[in-house]
Amino acid sequence: MAPRFLTNLVPRREKRAHGRPLLHVLSTLTWVQWGHFWSGWLAWTCDAIDFFSVSLSVTRLQDQFGRSTHDITTAITLTLLFRSAGAVIFGIISDRFGRKWPLIINLLMISVLELGSGFVETFPAFLAVRSLFGIAMGGIWGLAASTALENLPVEVRGLASGILQQGYAVGYLLAAVINLTLVPETSTTWRSLFWCASGISAFAAFVRLLLPESEIFIRAKAAERARGGSTRNKTKIFLHETGVMLRRHWALCIYAILLMTGFNFLSHGSQDLYPTYLTNAKLFSDHNATVATIIGNCGAIAGGAIAGWLSQYIGRRLTIIIFVLLIGAFIPLWILPSSFGALAAGAFCIQFGVQGAWGVIPIQLAEISPPAFRATFPGVAYQLGNMVSSASAQIEATGAANLHTTVIDHNGKPKVVSDYATVQAILIGVVAAFVLIVTIFGPENYGSHFEKSRAAFEEGAGEEDAPAGDDDDVEASNAGSRPTSVQVDEEKRATPEPASAPASVDHEKRGVGRWFDRLRS
């Protein structure tokens, strides 16, 4: 008989006896729900534009500061290292005070720092600004994902997760288009890319300003006011519940960090130095390298949307596993050809797999997270994984500097080049195997109704697990186009359970969900 962790890869079908078709649910969404989703998507898109401004400008930055590729990638490493600090700071502020203003402030900070990056004149100053930028950038993902997903009905969250995550690919694509069209036409060259990115981030902050606070926080704060809770008491409760959450869910925290370490190695290992790989190892022009990058990001967008939609029907982990296996199958096409067409096809296919698997991550983390900490927990796990994988660009640059191969240049003569292809293939292959193992043995809380849970400043929030979906939950979601959180009974909110009586836990979580419960006890 097959082990439980394998049989559970095939999930229970989401119970749809009273469920609504996807297109019908989409047609009933309010403009506020659409606005929250797209504002979260836009914030995440800005994050990518700002980050990949460095990756797309490596050659020009080398000329500007007189540094090697290894030195320039230090800026990427420092940005990734400091992102975890931003995830902690902005995640805690968001779970305590709400989604709206923390995200607006976060976007304005990255706008200012991205603008400053375009004005620096020395390499140490550039590193300093990019380090500060990493702190600001670290808060975006957790806030964007919680803003986008928590106000949507359960039936559309899989598709929404895939589209949301591919805001990152869209951001990379937009940065590549700006780099391809505007940068060569301006006397400021690489600086114009950073200034454009700054303006787009400021625009995203303005869009979020026009929208109301998340409905979950509006209701929770109204209930607290009705009970006469003070700001000081709410902060005290929040800090207490955060400690309870960490004690209760420490094993889940470790698992989430391991999972996100693997995923961040996958994305950064396949993206950060991809233009450098094409220009140095395949002798592409900057123009052709940028076009290939754009094609790769088209594959990412397609993969993320398809995988997110698919996960709504076959489950989160199984979808991730399928797309990670596709990565392994596409690695040869990604590195072996020499022609533009074949390598561009390889870029499309590898990013279809990488970002397809990534497309499930926002909803997978949201569903397994302690529900009251949907901004802090996923954001910190994501950015700690980023911190561990922060040296991926330098690993590839160092490996390629010490591993060489011979190619035929445009004049038909042999030329010794850095072997980025072999280095990237080894790194991505090993990391894909790691992600596969971690995903197979991991938990899943498919169809979770996390929007029904308490806010983090309410008593008992740290002990809560998100309720799993069932027929009653699905039927309740049919009451209107608004998310279930809007339909939670006010009396239930007004009389929370005592902190000593934790909410019921779904012990049928697949994978090692029970193992996590045993570790906690």
Coordinates of C-alpha atoms in Angstrom, one line a residue:
M1 CA 0.0 0.0 0.0
A2 CA 1.4 3.4 -0.9
P3 CA 2.5 5.8 1.9
R4 CA -0.1 8.3 3.1
F5 CA 2.0 11.3 1.9
L6 CA 1.8 9.9 -1.6
T7 CA -1.9 8.9 -1.6
N8 CA -2.8 12.3 -0.2
L9 CA -1.2 14.0 -3.3
V10 CA -4.5 13.3 -5.0
P11 CA -6.7 15.7 -2.9
R12 CA -10.3 15.4 -2.0
R13 CA -12.2 17.1 -4.7
E14 CA -13.4 20.5 -3.6
K15 CA -17.0 19.9 -2.6
R16 CA -19.2 21.6 -5.2
A17 CA -22.7 20.4 -4.4
H18 CA -23.6 24.0 -3.8
G19 CA -20.6 25.7 -5.5
R20 CA -20.8 28.2 -8.2
P21 CA -19.1 28.0 -11.6
L22 CA -15.9 30.1 -11.9
L23 CA -17.2 32.5 -14.5
H24 CA -20.4 33.1 -12.5
V25 CA -18.4 33.9 -9.4
L26 CA -16.2 36.3 -11.4
S27 CA -19.2 38.0 -12.7
T28 CA -20.6 38.7 -9.2
L29 CA -17.4 40.3 -7.8
T30 CA -17.8 43.9 -6.7
W31 CA -15.6 46.7 -8.0
V32 CA -14.0 46.9 -4.5
Q33 CA -13.1 43.3 -4.7
W34 CA -11.6 43.8 -8.2
G35 CA -9.9 46.9 -7.0
H36 CA -8.3 45.1 -4.0
F37 CA -7.1 42.3 -6.2
W38 CA -5.6 44.5 -8.9
S39 CA -4.0 46.9 -6.4
G40 CA -2.2 43.9 -4.8
W41 CA -1.2 42.7 -8.3
L42 CA 0.1 46.2 -9.2
A43 CA 2.1 46.4 -6.0
W44 CA 3.8 43.1 -6.7
T45 CA 4.4 44.1 -10.3
C46 CA 6.2 47.3 -9.1
D47 CA 8.3 45.1 -6.8
A48 CA 9.6 43.2 -9.8
I49 CA 10.2 46.3 -12.0
D50 CA 12.3 47.8 -9.2
F51 CA 14.2 44.7 -8.4
F52 CA 15.1 43.6 -12.0
S53 CA 16.3 47.1 -12.9
V54 CA 19.7 45.9 -11.6
S55 CA 19.7 42.5 -13.3
L56 CA 18.9 44.2 -16.7
S57 CA 21.6 46.8 -16.2
V58 CA 24.6 44.7 -15.1
T59 CA 26.7 45.5 -18.2
R60 CA 26.0 49.3 -18.0
L61 CA 26.6 49.3 -14.2
Q62 CA 29.9 47.6 -14.8
D63 CA 30.9 50.4 -17.2
Q64 CA 29.5 53.1 -14.8
F65 CA 31.4 51.9 -11.7
G66 CA 34.3 50.0 -13.3
R67 CA 33.4 46.7 -11.5
S68 CA 33.1 43.1 -12.3
T69 CA 29.9 41.1 -12.7
H70 CA 30.6 39.5 -9.3
D71 CA 30.8 42.9 -7.7
I72 CA 27.7 44.2 -9.4
T73 CA 25.7 41.2 -8.2
T74 CA 26.6 42.1 -4.7
A75 CA 23.8 44.7 -5.0
I76 CA 21.3 41.9 -5.8
T77 CA 22.6 39.9 -2.8
L78 CA 22.3 42.8 -0.4
T79 CA 18.7 43.6 -1.6
L80 CA 17.7 40.0 -1.0
L81 CA 19.4 39.8 2.4
F82 CA 17.6 42.8 3.8
R83 CA 14.1 41.9 2.4
S84 CA 13.4 39.7 5.4
A85 CA 13.7 42.7 7.8
G86 CA 11.1 44.6 5.7
A87 CA 8.8 41.5 5.7
V88 CA 8.8 41.4 9.5
I89 CA 8.3 45.2 10.0
F90 CA 5.6 45.7 7.4
G91 CA 3.9 42.3 8.0
I92 CA 3.5 43.0 11.7
I93 CA 2.2 46.5 11.1
S94 CA -0.3 45.2 8.5
D95 CA -1.6 42.4 10.7
R96 CA -2.0 44.8 13.6
F97 CA -3.3 48.0 11.9
G98 CA -4.8 46.9 8.6
R99 CA -3.8 46.5 4.9
K100 CA -4.3 49.9 3.4
W101 CA -1.8 52.4 4.9
P102 CA 1.1 50.0 5.5
L103 CA 1.0 49.1 1.7
I104 CA 0.8 52.8 0.7
I105 CA 3.7 53.7 2.9
N106 CA 5.7 50.7 1.7
L107 CA 5.2 51.6 -2.0
L108 CA 6.2 55.2 -1.4
M109 CA 9.4 54.1 0.3
I110 CA 10.4 51.9 -2.6
S111 CA 9.5 54.7 -5.0
V112 CA 11.9 57.1 -3.2
L113 CA 14.7 54.6 -2.9
E114 CA 14.4 53.5 -6.5
L115 CA 14.6 57.2 -7.5
G116 CA 17.7 57.6 -5.4
S117 CA 19.3 54.5 -7.0
G118 CA 19.2 56.4 -10.3
F119 CA 21.2 59.4 -8.8
V120 CA 24.1 57.7 -7.1
E121 CA 27.6 58.3 -8.4
T122 CA 29.7 55.8 -6.5
F123 CA 29.5 52.1 -6.1
P124 CA 29.5 52.1 -2.2
A125 CA 26.6 54.6 -2.4
F126 CA 24.8 52.3 -4.9
L127 CA 25.2 49.3 -2.5
A128 CA 23.9 51.4 0.4
V129 CA 20.8 52.5 -1.4
R130 CA 20.0 49.0 -2.7
S131 CA 20.4 47.7 0.9
L132 CA 17.8 50.2 2.2
F133 CA 15.7 49.4 -0.9
G134 CA 15.7 45.7 0.2
I135 CA 14.1 46.5 3.5
A136 CA 11.3 48.5 1.8
M137 CA 10.9 45.9 -0.9
G138 CA 10.6 43.1 1.7
G139 CA 7.2 44.2 2.9
I140 CA 5.5 44.2 -0.5
W141 CA 4.8 40.5 -1.1
G142 CA 3.0 39.7 2.1
L143 CA 0.9 42.9 2.0
A144 CA 0.1 42.5 -1.7
A145 CA -0.9 38.8 -1.4
S146 CA -3.1 39.4 1.6
T147 CA -4.8 42.4 0.1
A148 CA -5.5 40.6 -3.2
L149 CA -6.7 37.2 -1.9
E150 CA -8.5 37.6 1.4
N151 CA -11.4 39.6 -0.1
L152 CA -12.1 37.1 -2.8
P153 CA -14.5 34.1 -2.7
V154 CA -12.8 30.7 -2.2
E155 CA -13.9 29.5 -5.7
V156 CA -11.6 32.0 -7.5
R157 CA -8.6 32.0 -5.2
G158 CA -6.6 29.5 -7.1
L159 CA -6.8 31.4 -10.4
A160 CA -6.3 34.7 -8.6
S161 CA -3.1 33.3 -6.9
G162 CA -1.6 32.4 -10.3
I163 CA -2.4 35.8 -11.8
L164 CA -1.2 37.7 -8.7
Q165 CA 2.1 35.9 -8.6
Q166 CA 2.7 36.6 -12.3
G167 CA 2.6 40.3 -11.6
Y168 CA 6.3 39.6 -10.9
A169 CA 6.8 38.3 -14.4
V170 CA 4.8 41.2 -15.9
G171 CA 7.1 43.6 -13.9
Y172 CA 10.2 41.9 -15.2
L173 CA 8.7 42.1 -18.7
L174 CA 7.9 45.8 -18.4
A175 CA 11.4 46.5 -17.1
A176 CA 12.8 44.6 -20.0
V177 CA 10.7 46.6 -22.5
I178 CA 11.8 49.9 -20.9
N179 CA 15.4 48.7 -21.0
L180 CA 15.0 47.7 -24.7
T181 CA 13.2 50.9 -25.9
L182 CA 13.8 53.9 -23.6
V183 CA 17.2 53.2 -22.1
P184 CA 19.2 53.2 -25.4
E185 CA 17.5 56.4 -26.5
T186 CA 18.4 58.5 -23.4
S187 CA 21.7 60.0 -22.4
T188 CA 21.2 58.8 -18.8
T189 CA 21.0 55.2 -20.0
W190 CA 20.5 52.8 -17.0
R191 CA 19.4 55.7 -14.7
S192 CA 16.2 56.2 -16.8
L193 CA 15.1 52.7 -16.1
F194 CA 15.3 53.3 -12.3
W195 CA 13.5 56.6 -12.6
C196 CA 10.6 55.0 -14.6
A197 CA 10.3 52.3 -12.0
S198 CA 10.1 54.9 -9.3
G199 CA 7.2 56.6 -11.0
I200 CA 5.3 53.4 -11.5
S201 CA 5.6 52.6 -7.8
A202 CA 4.3 56.0 -6.8
F203 CA 1.3 55.4 -9.1
A204 CA 0.6 52.1 -7.4
A205 CA 0.5 53.9 -4.0
F206 CA -2.0 56.3 -5.4
V207 CA -4.2 53.5 -6.7
R208 CA -4.2 51.9 -3.3
L209 CA -5.1 55.2 -1.7
L210 CA -8.3 55.3 -3.7
L211 CA -9.5 52.0 -2.3
P212 CA -11.0 51.3 1.2
E213 CA -9.5 49.2 3.9
S214 CA -9.9 45.4 3.7
E215 CA -13.4 44.5 4.7
I216 CA -12.1 42.0 7.3
F217 CA -10.3 44.7 9.2
I218 CA -13.2 47.1 9.0
R219 CA -15.5 44.6 10.6
A220 CA -12.9 43.5 13.2
K221 CA -12.2 47.1 14.2
A222 CA -15.9 47.8 14.4
A223 CA -16.5 44.9 16.7
E224 CA -13.6 46.0 18.9
R225 CA -15.0 49.5 19.2
A226 CA -18.3 48.0 20.2
R227 CA -16.6 46.0 23.0
G228 CA -14.8 49.2 24.1
G229 CA -11.3 47.9 23.3
S230 CA -8.5 50.5 23.4
T231 CA -5.6 50.8 21.1
R232 CA -3.2 49.9 23.9
N233 CA -5.1 46.8 24.8
K234 CA -5.3 45.7 21.2
T235 CA -1.5 46.1 20.8
K236 CA -1.0 44.1 24.0
I237 CA -3.3 41.3 22.7
F238 CA -1.5 41.4 19.3
L239 CA 1.9 40.9 20.9
H240 CA 0.6 38.1 23.1
E241 CA -1.1 36.3 20.2
T242 CA 2.0 36.6 18.1
G243 CA 4.0 34.8 20.8
V244 CA 1.3 32.1 21.0
M245 CA 1.3 31.7 17.2
L246 CA 5.1 31.2 17.1
R247 CA 5.0 28.6 19.9
R248 CA 2.1 26.7 18.3
H249 CA 3.3 26.8 14.7
W250 CA 7.1 26.7 15.0
A251 CA 7.4 23.5 12.9
L252 CA 5.2 25.1 10.2
C253 CA 7.4 28.1 10.2
I254 CA 10.5 26.0 9.5
Y255 CA 8.7 24.1 6.8
A256 CA 7.6 27.3 5.1
I257 CA 11.1 28.8 5.1
L258 CA 12.5 25.6 3.6
L259 CA 9.9 25.6 0.9
M260 CA 10.5 29.3 0.1
T261 CA 14.2 28.8 0.1
G262 CA 13.9 26.3 -2.7
F263 CA 11.4 28.4 -4.6
N264 CA 13.5 31.5 -4.4
F265 CA 16.6 29.6 -5.6
L266 CA 14.5 28.4 -8.6
S267 CA 13.3 31.9 -9.6
H268 CA 16.5 33.9 -8.9
G269 CA 18.7 31.1 -10.3
S270 CA 16.8 31.1 -13.6
Q271 CA 16.2 34.9 -13.9
D272 CA 18.8 37.2 -12.3
L273 CA 21.7 36.5 -14.5
Y274 CA 19.8 35.2 -17.5
P275 CA 20.6 38.2 -19.7
T276 CA 24.3 38.0 -18.6
Y277 CA 24.3 34.3 -19.5
L278 CA 23.0 35.0 -23.0
T279 CA 25.4 37.9 -23.7
N280 CA 28.5 36.2 -22.2
A281 CA 28.1 32.5 -22.9
K282 CA 25.9 32.6 -26.0
L283 CA 27.3 35.9 -27.4
F284 CA 23.9 37.5 -27.9
S285 CA 23.6 41.2 -28.3
D286 CA 22.0 43.2 -25.5
H287 CA 19.0 43.7 -27.7
N288 CA 18.5 39.9 -28.4
A289 CA 19.1 39.0 -24.8
T290 CA 16.4 41.4 -23.7
V291 CA 14.0 40.1 -26.3
A292 CA 14.6 36.5 -25.1
T293 CA 14.0 37.7 -21.6
I294 CA 10.6 39.1 -22.7
I295 CA 9.7 35.8 -24.3
G296 CA 10.6 34.0 -21.2
N297 CA 8.4 36.2 -19.1
C298 CA 5.5 35.5 -21.5
G299 CA 6.0 31.8 -20.6
A300 CA 6.0 32.8 -16.9
I301 CA 2.7 34.6 -17.2
A302 CA 1.0 31.7 -19.0
G303 CA 2.4 29.1 -16.6
G304 CA 1.3 31.0 -13.5
A305 CA -2.2 31.6 -14.6
I306 CA -2.7 28.0 -15.8
A307 CA -1.2 26.5 -12.7
G308 CA -3.2 28.7 -10.4
W309 CA -6.4 27.7 -12.2
L310 CA -5.4 24.0 -12.2
S311 CA -4.7 24.0 -8.5
Q312 CA -8.3 24.8 -7.8
Y313 CA -9.2 21.4 -9.2
I314 CA -6.3 19.0 -8.4
G315 CA -4.9 20.7 -5.3
R316 CA -2.0 22.9 -4.5
R317 CA 0.9 20.4 -3.9
L318 CA 0.1 18.2 -6.9
T319 CA 0.1 21.2 -9.2
I320 CA 3.4 22.3 -7.9
I321 CA 4.9 18.8 -8.4
I322 CA 3.7 18.7 -12.0
F323 CA 5.2 22.0 -12.9
V324 CA 8.5 21.3 -11.1
L325 CA 8.8 18.1 -13.2
L326 CA 8.3 20.2 -16.3
I327 CA 11.3 22.3 -15.2
G328 CA 13.5 19.3 -15.2
A329 CA 12.3 18.2 -18.6
F330 CA 13.0 21.7 -20.1
I331 CA 16.5 22.3 -18.8
P332 CA 18.3 20.8 -21.9
L333 CA 16.3 23.1 -24.2
W334 CA 17.3 26.0 -21.9
I335 CA 21.0 25.5 -22.1
L336 CA 22.1 23.4 -25.1
P337 CA 21.0 25.3 -28.2
S338 CA 23.0 28.2 -29.7
S339 CA 20.4 29.8 -31.9
F340 CA 18.1 32.7 -30.8
G341 CA 14.9 30.8 -31.6
A342 CA 15.7 27.7 -29.7
L343 CA 17.1 29.5 -26.7
A344 CA 14.0 31.8 -26.6
A345 CA 11.8 28.7 -26.7
G346 CA 13.9 27.3 -23.9
A347 CA 13.4 30.5 -21.9
F348 CA 9.6 30.3 -22.5
C349 CA 9.4 26.7 -21.4
I350 CA 11.6 26.9 -18.3
Q351 CA 9.8 30.0 -17.0
F352 CA 6.4 28.3 -17.8
G353 CA 7.5 25.6 -15.3
V354 CA 9.2 27.8 -12.7
Q355 CA 6.5 30.5 -12.5
G356 CA 3.8 27.9 -13.0
A357 CA 4.9 26.3 -9.7
W358 CA 5.3 29.8 -8.2
G359 CA 1.7 30.6 -9.2
V360 CA 0.4 28.3 -6.6
I361 CA 2.5 29.7 -3.8
P362 CA 0.4 32.7 -2.7
I363 CA -2.7 30.6 -2.0
Q364 CA -0.7 27.6 -0.7
L365 CA 1.0 29.8 1.9
A366 CA -2.2 31.7 2.7
E367 CA -4.0 28.4 3.3
I368 CA -1.4 26.8 5.6
S369 CA -0.6 30.0 7.5
P370 CA -2.0 30.8 10.9
P371 CA -5.0 32.7 9.5
A372 CA -4.7 35.9 11.7
F373 CA -1.1 36.4 10.5
R374 CA -1.7 36.2 6.7
A375 CA 0.6 39.1 6.0
T376 CA 3.4 38.4 8.5
F377 CA 3.7 34.6 8.2
P378 CA 3.8 34.2 4.4
G379 CA 5.8 37.4 3.9
V380 CA 8.5 36.5 6.5
A381 CA 8.7 32.9 5.2
Y382 CA 9.0 34.2 1.7
Q383 CA 11.7 36.7 2.5
L384 CA 13.7 34.4 4.8
G385 CA 13.8 32.0 1.9
N386 CA 15.0 34.9 -0.2
M387 CA 17.7 35.7 2.3
V388 CA 19.0 32.1 2.2
S389 CA 18.9 32.2 -1.6
S390 CA 20.4 35.7 -1.8
A391 CA 23.7 34.5 -3.0
S392 CA 22.3 32.6 -6.0
A393 CA 23.5 35.3 -8.5
Q394 CA 27.0 35.3 -6.9
I395 CA 27.1 31.5 -6.9
E396 CA 26.4 31.5 -10.6
A397 CA 28.8 34.3 -11.3
T398 CA 31.6 32.6 -9.3
G399 CA 30.9 29.2 -10.8
A400 CA 30.9 30.6 -14.3
A401 CA 34.2 32.5 -13.7
N402 CA 35.9 29.2 -12.8
L403 CA 34.2 27.0 -15.4
H404 CA 34.8 27.7 -19.1
T405 CA 33.8 26.3 -22.4
T406 CA 34.6 27.1 -26.1
V407 CA 32.0 28.5 -28.5
I408 CA 32.1 29.7 -32.1
D409 CA 31.8 33.4 -32.3
H410 CA 30.2 35.5 -35.0
N411 CA 33.4 35.4 -37.1
G412 CA 33.5 31.6 -37.1
K413 CA 36.4 31.5 -34.7
P414 CA 36.5 29.5 -31.4
K415 CA 36.2 31.7 -28.2
V416 CA 36.6 30.7 -24.6
V417 CA 33.7 31.9 -22.5
S418 CA 32.3 31.5 -19.0
D419 CA 30.1 28.4 -18.9
Y420 CA 27.0 29.9 -17.4
A421 CA 24.9 27.2 -19.0
T422 CA 26.4 24.3 -17.1
V423 CA 26.4 26.2 -13.8
Q424 CA 22.7 27.2 -14.1
A425 CA 21.7 23.8 -15.2
I426 CA 23.3 22.2 -12.2
L427 CA 21.9 24.7 -9.8
I428 CA 18.3 24.6 -11.1
G429 CA 18.3 20.8 -11.4
V430 CA 19.4 20.3 -7.8
V431 CA 17.0 23.0 -6.5
A432 CA 14.1 21.5 -8.4
A433 CA 14.8 18.1 -6.8
F434 CA 14.8 19.8 -3.4
V435 CA 11.5 21.6 -4.0
L436 CA 10.0 18.3 -5.2
I437 CA 10.9 16.5 -2.0
V438 CA 9.8 19.4 0.3
T439 CA 6.5 19.7 -1.5
I440 CA 5.7 16.0 -1.4
F441 CA 6.3 15.8 2.4
G442 CA 4.6 19.1 3.1
P443 CA 1.1 20.0 4.5
E444 CA -1.8 21.3 2.5
N445 CA -5.1 23.0 3.7
Y446 CA -6.9 23.0 0.4
G447 CA -10.0 25.2 0.2
S448 CA -9.4 26.8 3.6
H449 CA -11.8 29.6 4.6
F450 CA -9.1 31.7 6.3
E451 CA -11.3 34.8 6.0
K452 CA -13.6 33.5 8.7
S453 CA -10.8 33.7 11.3
R454 CA -10.1 36.4 13.9
A455 CA -7.9 39.4 13.3
A456 CA -4.5 39.3 14.9
F457 CA -5.5 41.8 17.6
E458 CA -8.4 39.7 18.8
E459 CA -8.0 37.2 21.7
G460 CA -7.4 33.6 20.6
A461 CA -6.1 34.6 17.2
G462 CA -2.7 32.9 17.8
E463 CA -4.3 29.6 18.5
E464 CA -6.6 29.5 15.5
D465 CA -6.2 27.3 12.5
A466 CA -8.0 28.3 9.3
P467 CA -11.2 26.2 8.9
A468 CA -11.2 23.8 6.0
G469 CA -13.8 24.0 3.3
D470 CA -16.9 22.0 3.5
D471 CA -20.4 22.0 2.1
D472 CA -21.7 24.4 4.6
D473 CA -18.9 26.8 3.9
V474 CA -19.4 26.6 0.2
E475 CA -23.1 27.1 0.6
A476 CA -22.5 30.1 2.8
S477 CA -20.3 31.6 0.2
N478 CA -23.3 31.5 -2.2
A479 CA -25.1 34.1 -0.1
G480 CA -23.8 36.9 -2.3
S481 CA -20.9 38.1 -4.4
R482 CA -19.1 39.4 -1.3
P483 CA -16.3 37.3 0.3
T484 CA -17.4 35.1 3.2
S485 CA -15.6 37.5 5.6
V486 CA -18.2 40.1 4.9
Q487 CA -21.0 37.7 5.8
V488 CA -19.6 36.5 9.1
D489 CA -22.2 36.9 11.9
E490 CA -21.6 40.0 13.9
E491 CA -22.5 38.3 17.1
K492 CA -19.8 35.7 16.5
R493 CA -17.2 38.5 16.1
A494 CA -18.5 40.4 19.1
T495 CA -18.1 37.4 21.5
P496 CA -14.8 35.7 20.8
E497 CA -13.9 32.4 22.4
P498 CA -11.6 32.5 25.4
A499 CA -7.9 32.3 24.5
S500 CA -7.7 29.0 26.3
A501 CA -10.1 27.3 24.0
P502 CA -8.5 27.1 20.5
A503 CA -10.6 26.8 17.4
S504 CA -11.0 23.3 16.0
V505 CA -8.3 22.0 13.9
D506 CA -8.7 20.2 10.6
H507 CA -6.8 17.0 11.3
E508 CA -7.4 15.8 7.7
K509 CA -4.8 18.2 6.3
R510 CA -2.9 16.3 3.7
G511 CA 0.9 15.5 3.7
V512 CA 2.5 15.8 7.1
G513 CA -0.3 18.0 8.6
R514 CA -0.7 15.5 11.4
W515 CA 3.1 15.3 11.9
F516 CA 3.1 19.1 12.5
D517 CA 0.3 18.7 15.1
R518 CA 2.2 16.0 16.9
L519 CA 5.3 18.2 17.0
R520 CA 3.3 21.1 18.4
S521 CA 2.0 18.9 21.2

